[in-house]
């Protein structure tokens, strides 16, 4: 059985094409999940709408608590980290992380950054070896194959690698760096562009992206099945 963690980060609550001012990134992520479940209804999906229910922003107390070794934490420290522990547990359990997110002002929405800050945790998702200051970090989520699917919607065009605006895209590169830091390195990306342009350009981009989503679902399901066959008994 495969576990999927599905995050939506858009501030828009509805789906593009169905709701006024609906979200294109939500449309992609919900298409991915619906296609996946149509093929594999037995798999488990955990859903978090962080766009409508953002995680807490980390604080001084959070930092002090997370960098205090578990046996030395006081009761208030455990309370401070309770939300983070829930989010980390969901991520650790996941075989596939699906993130639906818009590009806001050349980067990720604040809600998604808050989630990243909550799940990059010393002792939970990354180990820190203070005796090796030149290379102190070791990802903990590299213990088994995990995939991340980043489904993006952009107002402009040319933000893909090699595009004229690629140097201004700090969304996917930031996510890929943060996820790789904790051990999730199998990353798949699909984007819609031209939301602000609209018309045929947007319609064609949506059509192509939905087709890529369907193909990626089939590809990932085959890949995960092959990875399980290769695991030692």
Short mmCIF file of N, CA and C in Angstrom, two decimals, residues 63-64 66-69 72 122-123 126-138:
data_model
loop_
_atom_site.label_atom_id
_atom_site.label_comp_id
_atom_site.label_asym_id
_atom_site.label_seq_id
_atom_site.Cartn_x
_atom_site.Cartn_y
_atom_site.Cartn_z
N UNK A 63 12.54 27.19 17.96
CA UNK A 63 13.96 26.94 17.67
C UNK A 63 14.65 26.36 18.91
N UNK A 64 14.41 26.99 20.06
CA UNK A 64 15.04 26.49 21.28
C UNK A 64 14.61 25.05 21.57
N UNK A 66 13.43 22.72 19.35
CA UNK A 66 13.86 21.74 18.35
C UNK A 66 15.34 21.42 18.45
N UNK A 67 16.14 22.36 18.94
CA UNK A 67 17.57 22.12 19.07
C UNK A 67 17.95 21.61 20.46
N UNK A 68 16.98 21.38 21.31
CA UNK A 68 17.23 20.76 22.60
C UNK A 68 17.05 19.25 22.47
N UNK A 69 18.02 18.44 22.86
CA UNK A 69 17.87 16.99 22.74
C UNK A 69 16.60 16.50 23.44
N UNK A 72 16.16 16.11 27.22
CA UNK A 72 16.31 17.32 28.02
C UNK A 72 15.17 18.32 27.83
N UNK A 122 15.95 19.07 13.10
CA UNK A 122 17.09 18.29 13.61
C UNK A 122 16.60 17.14 14.46
N UNK A 123 17.14 15.96 14.19
CA UNK A 123 16.74 14.77 14.94
C UNK A 123 15.51 14.09 14.43
N UNK A 126 16.52 15.50 9.68
CA UNK A 126 17.95 15.68 9.36
C UNK A 126 18.76 15.53 10.64
N UNK A 127 19.89 14.85 10.53
CA UNK A 127 20.80 14.72 11.67
C UNK A 127 21.89 15.78 11.56
N UNK A 128 22.35 16.26 12.71
CA UNK A 128 23.39 17.28 12.77
C UNK A 128 24.55 16.73 13.59
N UNK A 129 25.70 16.60 12.94
CA UNK A 129 26.91 16.11 13.61
C UNK A 129 27.80 17.32 13.92
N UNK A 130 27.72 17.79 15.15
CA UNK A 130 28.47 18.99 15.53
C UNK A 130 29.97 18.78 15.54
N UNK A 131 30.40 17.52 15.52
CA UNK A 131 31.83 17.25 15.49
C UNK A 131 32.42 17.39 14.09
N UNK A 132 31.55 17.56 13.09
CA UNK A 132 32.01 17.69 11.71
C UNK A 132 31.48 19.00 11.13
N UNK A 133 32.08 20.13 11.49
CA UNK A 133 31.53 21.43 11.09
C UNK A 133 31.55 21.68 9.59
N UNK A 134 32.42 20.99 8.83
CA UNK A 134 32.49 21.21 7.39
C UNK A 134 31.36 20.51 6.65
N UNK A 135 30.85 19.43 7.20
CA UNK A 135 29.74 18.69 6.56
C UNK A 135 28.90 18.04 7.66
N UNK A 136 28.16 18.85 8.42
CA UNK A 136 27.49 18.32 9.61
C UNK A 136 26.14 17.66 9.38
N UNK A 137 25.56 17.78 8.18
CA UNK A 137 24.17 17.39 7.99
C UNK A 137 24.04 16.05 7.26
N UNK A 138 23.13 15.22 7.75
CA UNK A 138 22.82 13.94 7.11
C UNK A 138 21.31 13.79 7.02
#
